[in-house]
């Protein structure tokens, strides 16, 4: 990169990408570190080890779920950064709460692994995931509004709307956890929320941006 196009100090996309990748890698590794290990007695026979593994089944479920969710968030963030050549201070700022919540996620994952039907445990996990996704939304909105994205800005907004749908889906599960102990099942359906909720939010936002368009269709103009 030549000197005349060098980014402002502290706004290098490469350094931000490397740091973000490191935080995600550490968080995803800590998910496994939090898993309980069998003690000496539980390793003495196949039966005792089998019972231990069965007893820990919710921990393995929580680990797999959190790993897949973090992987999907990282992939979307990776795709976003690949379309950005210049950063803004606001864009960098939103990485602080974003990565803070990513680094925190192993804790609520361990909690729901021990008490997955506990409404407070579900609230802690769903709230953390909602926070991560809403920070992701902020990054996508800032990148589109500030002209940081190279290429189709409308596509970037569609991706932001899909993330809005996922974040709201986790908020919905957070509320349902207090009346339905298996509300965590909704977390596995987050891709459907993005696939169907994202286009719905896009239509609602387009109507709000151009209210005359809907009235024109109703009057046949």
PDB file of C-alpha atoms in Angstrom:
ATOM      1  CA  UNK A   1       0.000   0.000   0.000  1.00  0.00           C
ATOM      2  CA  UNK A   2       1.449   3.404  -0.990  1.00  0.00           C
ATOM      3  CA  UNK A   3       1.888   6.207   1.525  1.00  0.00           C
ATOM      4  CA  UNK A   4      -0.840   8.408  -0.032  1.00  0.00           C
ATOM      5  CA  UNK A   5      -3.535   5.768   0.512  1.00  0.00           C
ATOM      6  CA  UNK A   6      -2.323   4.475   3.855  1.00  0.00           C
ATOM      7  CA  UNK A   7      -5.248   4.409   6.363  1.00  0.00           C
ATOM      8  CA  UNK A   8      -5.333   6.653   9.400  1.00  0.00           C
ATOM      9  CA  UNK A   9      -3.423   5.153  12.356  1.00  0.00           C
ATOM     10  CA  UNK A  10      -5.670   2.758  14.246  1.00  0.00           C
ATOM     11  CA  UNK A  11      -7.959   2.165  11.271  1.00  0.00           C
ATOM     12  CA  UNK A  12      -6.109  -0.625   9.507  1.00  0.00           C
ATOM     13  CA  UNK A  13      -8.578  -3.297   8.282  1.00  0.00           C
ATOM     14  CA  UNK A  14      -5.913  -6.022   8.399  1.00  0.00           C
ATOM     15  CA  UNK A  15      -5.012  -5.455  12.055  1.00  0.00           C
ATOM     16  CA  UNK A  16      -8.685  -5.357  13.046  1.00  0.00           C
ATOM     17  CA  UNK A  17      -9.360  -8.575  11.152  1.00  0.00           C
ATOM     18  CA  UNK A  18      -6.406 -10.359  12.796  1.00  0.00           C
ATOM     19  CA  UNK A  19      -7.453  -9.236  16.273  1.00  0.00           C
ATOM     20  CA  UNK A  20     -11.085 -10.227  15.703  1.00  0.00           C
ATOM     21  CA  UNK A  21     -10.057 -13.651  14.418  1.00  0.00           C
ATOM     22  CA  UNK A  22      -7.926 -14.172  17.531  1.00  0.00           C
ATOM     23  CA  UNK A  23     -10.797 -13.325  19.897  1.00  0.00           C
ATOM     24  CA  UNK A  24     -13.152 -15.676  18.084  1.00  0.00           C
ATOM     25  CA  UNK A  25     -10.562 -18.460  18.081  1.00  0.00           C
ATOM     26  CA  UNK A  26      -9.945 -18.083  21.821  1.00  0.00           C
ATOM     27  CA  UNK A  27     -13.668 -17.968  22.633  1.00  0.00           C
ATOM     28  CA  UNK A  28     -14.411 -21.058  20.537  1.00  0.00           C
ATOM     29  CA  UNK A  29     -11.526 -22.895  22.213  1.00  0.00           C
ATOM     30  CA  UNK A  30     -12.735 -21.917  25.683  1.00  0.00           C
ATOM     31  CA  UNK A  31     -16.083 -23.538  24.908  1.00  0.00           C
ATOM     32  CA  UNK A  32     -14.303 -26.901  25.018  1.00  0.00           C
ATOM     33  CA  UNK A  33     -12.158 -25.954  28.015  1.00  0.00           C
ATOM     34  CA  UNK A  34     -15.347 -25.352  30.031  1.00  0.00           C
ATOM     35  CA  UNK A  35     -16.500 -28.949  29.499  1.00  0.00           C
ATOM     36  CA  UNK A  36     -16.268 -31.057  32.647  1.00  0.00           C
ATOM     37  CA  UNK A  37     -13.697 -33.868  32.635  1.00  0.00           C
ATOM     38  CA  UNK A  38     -14.357 -37.294  34.169  1.00  0.00           C
ATOM     39  CA  UNK A  39     -12.526 -38.015  37.406  1.00  0.00           C
ATOM     40  CA  UNK A  40     -10.476 -41.139  38.186  1.00  0.00           C
ATOM     41  CA  UNK A  41     -13.428 -43.176  39.449  1.00  0.00           C
ATOM     42  CA  UNK A  42     -15.490 -42.425  36.347  1.00  0.00           C
ATOM     43  CA  UNK A  43     -12.654 -43.672  34.153  1.00  0.00           C
ATOM     44  CA  UNK A  44     -12.374 -47.051  35.882  1.00  0.00           C
ATOM     45  CA  UNK A  45     -14.974 -48.806  33.731  1.00  0.00           C
ATOM     46  CA  UNK A  46     -16.866 -48.334  30.481  1.00  0.00           C
ATOM     47  CA  UNK A  47     -20.142 -48.261  32.375  1.00  0.00           C
ATOM     48  CA  UNK A  48     -19.138 -45.450  34.735  1.00  0.00           C
ATOM     49  CA  UNK A  49     -17.650 -43.451  31.879  1.00  0.00           C
ATOM     50  CA  UNK A  50     -20.800 -44.004  29.832  1.00  0.00           C
ATOM     51  CA  UNK A  51     -22.966 -42.737  32.669  1.00  0.00           C
ATOM     52  CA  UNK A  52     -20.748 -39.678  33.008  1.00  0.00           C
ATOM     53  CA  UNK A  53     -21.040 -38.901  29.292  1.00  0.00           C
ATOM     54  CA  UNK A  54     -24.823 -39.287  29.412  1.00  0.00           C
ATOM     55  CA  UNK A  55     -25.013 -37.005  32.447  1.00  0.00           C
ATOM     56  CA  UNK A  56     -23.026 -34.371  30.541  1.00  0.00           C
ATOM     57  CA  UNK A  57     -25.162 -34.520  27.394  1.00  0.00           C
ATOM     58  CA  UNK A  58     -26.593 -31.027  27.860  1.00  0.00           C
ATOM     59  CA  UNK A  59     -23.065 -29.634  28.177  1.00  0.00           C
ATOM     60  CA  UNK A  60     -22.129 -31.193  24.829  1.00  0.00           C
ATOM     61  CA  UNK A  61     -25.320 -29.848  23.269  1.00  0.00           C
ATOM     62  CA  UNK A  62     -24.560 -26.353  24.571  1.00  0.00           C
ATOM     63  CA  UNK A  63     -20.965 -26.610  23.328  1.00  0.00           C
ATOM     64  CA  UNK A  64     -22.039 -27.650  19.816  1.00  0.00           C
ATOM     65  CA  UNK A  65     -24.716 -24.963  19.632  1.00  0.00           C
ATOM     66  CA  UNK A  66     -22.439 -22.152  20.837  1.00  0.00           C
ATOM     67  CA  UNK A  67     -19.625 -23.271  18.521  1.00  0.00           C
ATOM     68  CA  UNK A  68     -21.911 -23.258  15.465  1.00  0.00           C
ATOM     69  CA  UNK A  69     -23.370 -19.874  16.415  1.00  0.00           C
ATOM     70  CA  UNK A  70     -19.932 -18.323  16.891  1.00  0.00           C
ATOM     71  CA  UNK A  71     -18.744 -19.886  13.653  1.00  0.00           C
ATOM     72  CA  UNK A  72     -21.673 -18.384  11.737  1.00  0.00           C
ATOM     73  CA  UNK A  73     -21.140 -14.940  13.291  1.00  0.00           C
ATOM     74  CA  UNK A  74     -17.429 -15.103  12.471  1.00  0.00           C
ATOM     75  CA  UNK A  75     -18.125 -16.130   8.863  1.00  0.00           C
ATOM     76  CA  UNK A  76     -20.522 -13.214   8.367  1.00  0.00           C
ATOM     77  CA  UNK A  77     -18.031 -10.813   9.930  1.00  0.00           C
ATOM     78  CA  UNK A  78     -15.268 -12.230   7.723  1.00  0.00           C
ATOM     79  CA  UNK A  79     -17.398 -11.642   4.633  1.00  0.00           C
ATOM     80  CA  UNK A  80     -18.136  -8.081   5.756  1.00  0.00           C
ATOM     81  CA  UNK A  81     -14.477  -7.200   6.335  1.00  0.00           C
ATOM     82  CA  UNK A  82     -13.543  -8.669   2.954  1.00  0.00           C
ATOM     83  CA  UNK A  83     -15.738  -5.991   1.371  1.00  0.00           C
ATOM     84  CA  UNK A  84     -14.205  -3.115   3.333  1.00  0.00           C
ATOM     85  CA  UNK A  85     -10.944  -1.372   2.470  1.00  0.00           C
ATOM     86  CA  UNK A  86     -11.224   1.666   4.743  1.00  0.00           C
ATOM     87  CA  UNK A  87     -12.478   1.765   8.337  1.00  0.00           C
ATOM     88  CA  UNK A  88     -14.207   4.500  10.293  1.00  0.00           C
ATOM     89  CA  UNK A  89     -13.853   5.278  13.991  1.00  0.00           C
ATOM     90  CA  UNK A  90     -17.495   4.341  14.564  1.00  0.00           C
ATOM     91  CA  UNK A  91     -17.001   1.003  12.837  1.00  0.00           C
ATOM     92  CA  UNK A  92     -13.974   0.255  15.023  1.00  0.00           C
ATOM     93  CA  UNK A  93     -15.816   1.440  18.146  1.00  0.00           C
ATOM     94  CA  UNK A  94     -18.594  -1.136  17.714  1.00  0.00           C
ATOM     95  CA  UNK A  95     -16.018  -3.913  17.797  1.00  0.00           C
ATOM     96  CA  UNK A  96     -15.451  -3.285  21.519  1.00  0.00           C
ATOM     97  CA  UNK A  97     -18.896  -4.470  22.729  1.00  0.00           C
ATOM     98  CA  UNK A  98     -19.029  -7.010  19.887  1.00  0.00           C
ATOM     99  CA  UNK A  99     -15.815  -8.773  20.911  1.00  0.00           C
ATOM    100  CA  UNK A 100     -16.526  -8.325  24.630  1.00  0.00           C
ATOM    101  CA  UNK A 101     -19.703 -10.388  24.251  1.00  0.00           C
ATOM    102  CA  UNK A 102     -17.979 -12.946  22.025  1.00  0.00           C
ATOM    103  CA  UNK A 103     -15.306 -13.445  24.691  1.00  0.00           C
ATOM    104  CA  UNK A 104     -18.012 -13.694  27.378  1.00  0.00           C
ATOM    105  CA  UNK A 105     -20.115 -16.342  25.587  1.00  0.00           C
ATOM    106  CA  UNK A 106     -18.226 -19.394  27.010  1.00  0.00           C
ATOM    107  CA  UNK A 107     -19.569 -18.503  30.467  1.00  0.00           C
ATOM    108  CA  UNK A 108     -23.323 -18.579  29.650  1.00  0.00           C
ATOM    109  CA  UNK A 109     -22.630 -21.649  27.507  1.00  0.00           C
ATOM    110  CA  UNK A 110     -21.232 -23.451  30.574  1.00  0.00           C
ATOM    111  CA  UNK A 111     -24.228 -22.287  32.610  1.00  0.00           C
ATOM    112  CA  UNK A 112     -26.848 -23.629  30.204  1.00  0.00           C
ATOM    113  CA  UNK A 113     -24.800 -26.810  29.859  1.00  0.00           C
ATOM    114  CA  UNK A 114     -25.423 -27.395  33.561  1.00  0.00           C
ATOM    115  CA  UNK A 115     -29.038 -26.155  33.663  1.00  0.00           C
ATOM    116  CA  UNK A 116     -30.386 -25.837  30.132  1.00  0.00           C
ATOM    117  CA  UNK A 117     -34.069 -25.651  31.169  1.00  0.00           C
ATOM    118  CA  UNK A 118     -33.431 -22.965  33.805  1.00  0.00           C
ATOM    119  CA  UNK A 119     -35.088 -19.742  32.560  1.00  0.00           C
ATOM    120  CA  UNK A 120     -32.348 -17.533  33.994  1.00  0.00           C
ATOM    121  CA  UNK A 121     -29.686 -19.647  32.295  1.00  0.00           C
ATOM    122  CA  UNK A 122     -31.547 -19.380  28.985  1.00  0.00           C
ATOM    123  CA  UNK A 123     -31.960 -15.637  29.495  1.00  0.00           C
ATOM    124  CA  UNK A 124     -28.229 -15.240  30.072  1.00  0.00           C
ATOM    125  CA  UNK A 125     -27.299 -17.159  26.924  1.00  0.00           C
ATOM    126  CA  UNK A 126     -30.007 -15.695  24.673  1.00  0.00           C
ATOM    127  CA  UNK A 127     -29.277 -12.188  25.935  1.00  0.00           C
ATOM    128  CA  UNK A 128     -25.578 -12.576  25.201  1.00  0.00           C
ATOM    129  CA  UNK A 129     -26.273 -13.925  21.710  1.00  0.00           C
ATOM    130  CA  UNK A 130     -28.777 -11.144  21.031  1.00  0.00           C
ATOM    131  CA  UNK A 131     -26.154  -8.600  22.079  1.00  0.00           C
ATOM    132  CA  UNK A 132     -23.568 -10.159  19.753  1.00  0.00           C
ATOM    133  CA  UNK A 133     -25.961 -10.142  16.803  1.00  0.00           C
ATOM    134  CA  UNK A 134     -27.178  -6.584  17.450  1.00  0.00           C
ATOM    135  CA  UNK A 135     -23.539  -5.419  17.518  1.00  0.00           C
ATOM    136  CA  UNK A 136     -23.145  -7.242  14.207  1.00  0.00           C
ATOM    137  CA  UNK A 137     -26.164  -5.280  12.952  1.00  0.00           C
ATOM    138  CA  UNK A 138     -24.540  -2.025  14.035  1.00  0.00           C
ATOM    139  CA  UNK A 139     -21.362  -2.914  12.144  1.00  0.00           C
ATOM    140  CA  UNK A 140     -23.329  -3.673   8.980  1.00  0.00           C
ATOM    141  CA  UNK A 141     -25.471  -0.539   9.266  1.00  0.00           C
ATOM    142  CA  UNK A 142     -22.432   1.684   9.858  1.00  0.00           C
ATOM    143  CA  UNK A 143     -20.563   0.134   6.956  1.00  0.00           C
ATOM    144  CA  UNK A 144     -23.523   0.793   4.645  1.00  0.00           C
ATOM    145  CA  UNK A 145     -24.356   4.290   5.923  1.00  0.00           C
ATOM    146  CA  UNK A 146     -20.721   5.440   5.864  1.00  0.00           C
ATOM    147  CA  UNK A 147     -19.967   4.049   2.423  1.00  0.00           C
ATOM    148  CA  UNK A 148     -17.330   1.663   3.740  1.00  0.00           C
ATOM    149  CA  UNK A 149     -18.649  -1.306   1.767  1.00  0.00           C
ATOM    150  CA  UNK A 150     -17.309  -1.909  -1.700  1.00  0.00           C
ATOM    151  CA  UNK A 151     -20.011  -2.996  -4.128  1.00  0.00           C
ATOM    152  CA  UNK A 152     -23.765  -3.288  -3.657  1.00  0.00           C
ATOM    153  CA  UNK A 153     -24.837  -1.283  -0.603  1.00  0.00           C
ATOM    154  CA  UNK A 154     -28.365  -2.673  -0.913  1.00  0.00           C
ATOM    155  CA  UNK A 155     -26.978  -6.162  -0.394  1.00  0.00           C
ATOM    156  CA  UNK A 156     -25.194  -4.998   2.752  1.00  0.00           C
ATOM    157  CA  UNK A 157     -28.499  -3.659   4.056  1.00  0.00           C
ATOM    158  CA  UNK A 158     -30.226  -6.960   3.284  1.00  0.00           C
ATOM    159  CA  UNK A 159     -27.562  -8.737   5.321  1.00  0.00           C
ATOM    160  CA  UNK A 160     -28.135  -6.256   8.158  1.00  0.00           C
ATOM    161  CA  UNK A 161     -31.876  -6.958   8.049  1.00  0.00           C
ATOM    162  CA  UNK A 162     -31.225 -10.704   8.247  1.00  0.00           C
ATOM    163  CA  UNK A 163     -29.103 -10.088  11.349  1.00  0.00           C
ATOM    164  CA  UNK A 164     -31.887  -7.933  12.802  1.00  0.00           C
ATOM    165  CA  UNK A 165     -34.227 -10.911  12.431  1.00  0.00           C
ATOM    166  CA  UNK A 166     -31.797 -13.262  14.187  1.00  0.00           C
ATOM    167  CA  UNK A 167     -31.241 -10.838  17.057  1.00  0.00           C
ATOM    168  CA  UNK A 168     -34.980 -10.386  17.557  1.00  0.00           C
ATOM    169  CA  UNK A 169     -35.387 -14.177  17.421  1.00  0.00           C
ATOM    170  CA  UNK A 170     -33.048 -14.528  20.408  1.00  0.00           C
ATOM    171  CA  UNK A 171     -34.955 -11.781  22.238  1.00  0.00           C
ATOM    172  CA  UNK A 172     -38.172 -13.720  21.593  1.00  0.00           C
ATOM    173  CA  UNK A 173     -36.634 -16.891  23.054  1.00  0.00           C
ATOM    174  CA  UNK A 174     -35.467 -14.874  26.042  1.00  0.00           C
ATOM    175  CA  UNK A 175     -39.046 -13.918  26.894  1.00  0.00           C
ATOM    176  CA  UNK A 176     -40.477 -17.362  26.186  1.00  0.00           C
ATOM    177  CA  UNK A 177     -37.923 -18.993  28.500  1.00  0.00           C
ATOM    178  CA  UNK A 178     -39.961 -17.803  31.485  1.00  0.00           C
ATOM    179  CA  UNK A 179     -43.139 -19.552  30.326  1.00  0.00           C
ATOM    180  CA  UNK A 180     -41.728 -22.469  28.342  1.00  0.00           C
ATOM    181  CA  UNK A 181     -38.735 -24.403  29.677  1.00  0.00           C
ATOM    182  CA  UNK A 182     -37.770 -25.662  26.206  1.00  0.00           C
ATOM    183  CA  UNK A 183     -37.609 -22.226  24.595  1.00  0.00           C
ATOM    184  CA  UNK A 184     -33.970 -22.937  23.809  1.00  0.00           C
ATOM    185  CA  UNK A 185     -35.180 -25.060  20.885  1.00  0.00           C
ATOM    186  CA  UNK A 186     -35.778 -21.760  19.065  1.00  0.00           C
ATOM    187  CA  UNK A 187     -32.016 -21.171  18.970  1.00  0.00           C
ATOM    188  CA  UNK A 188     -31.624 -24.044  16.532  1.00  0.00           C
ATOM    189  CA  UNK A 189     -34.067 -22.301  14.182  1.00  0.00           C
ATOM    190  CA  UNK A 190     -32.071 -19.057  13.957  1.00  0.00           C
ATOM    191  CA  UNK A 191     -31.173 -19.706  10.262  1.00  0.00           C
ATOM    192  CA  UNK A 192     -34.901 -19.777   9.449  1.00  0.00           C
ATOM    193  CA  UNK A 193     -35.325 -16.438  11.216  1.00  0.00           C
ATOM    194  CA  UNK A 194     -32.650 -14.978   8.935  1.00  0.00           C
ATOM    195  CA  UNK A 195     -34.085 -16.586   5.802  1.00  0.00           C
ATOM    196  CA  UNK A 196     -37.679 -15.488   6.352  1.00  0.00           C
ATOM    197  CA  UNK A 197     -37.449 -12.645   8.854  1.00  0.00           C
ATOM    198  CA  UNK A 198     -34.726 -10.794   6.951  1.00  0.00           C
ATOM    199  CA  UNK A 199     -36.819 -10.254   3.768  1.00  0.00           C
ATOM    200  CA  UNK A 200     -39.815  -9.265   5.906  1.00  0.00           C
ATOM    201  CA  UNK A 201     -37.788  -6.605   7.720  1.00  0.00           C
ATOM    202  CA  UNK A 202     -36.405  -5.405   4.360  1.00  0.00           C
ATOM    203  CA  UNK A 203     -39.944  -4.896   3.041  1.00  0.00           C
ATOM    204  CA  UNK A 204     -41.048  -3.101   6.205  1.00  0.00           C
ATOM    205  CA  UNK A 205     -38.046  -0.779   6.103  1.00  0.00           C
ATOM    206  CA  UNK A 206     -38.491  -0.044   2.410  1.00  0.00           C
ATOM    207  CA  UNK A 207     -42.136   0.904   3.005  1.00  0.00           C
ATOM    208  CA  UNK A 208     -41.140   3.146   5.874  1.00  0.00           C
ATOM    209  CA  UNK A 209     -38.492   4.808   3.723  1.00  0.00           C
ATOM    210  CA  UNK A 210     -40.979   5.369   0.876  1.00  0.00           C
ATOM    211  CA  UNK A 211     -44.508   5.608   2.336  1.00  0.00           C
ATOM    212  CA  UNK A 212     -45.928   7.009  -0.918  1.00  0.00           C
ATOM    213  CA  UNK A 213     -45.045   3.780  -2.719  1.00  0.00           C
ATOM    214  CA  UNK A 214     -47.569   1.760  -0.741  1.00  0.00           C
ATOM    215  CA  UNK A 215     -50.324   4.387  -1.141  1.00  0.00           C
ATOM    216  CA  UNK A 216     -49.680   4.512  -4.875  1.00  0.00           C
ATOM    217  CA  UNK A 217     -50.167   0.743  -5.150  1.00  0.00           C
ATOM    218  CA  UNK A 218     -53.424   0.913  -3.179  1.00  0.00           C
ATOM    219  CA  UNK A 219     -54.850   3.600  -5.484  1.00  0.00           C
ATOM    220  CA  UNK A 220     -53.685   1.746  -8.581  1.00  0.00           C
ATOM    221  CA  UNK A 221     -51.212   4.395  -9.716  1.00  0.00           C
TER     222      UNK A 221
END
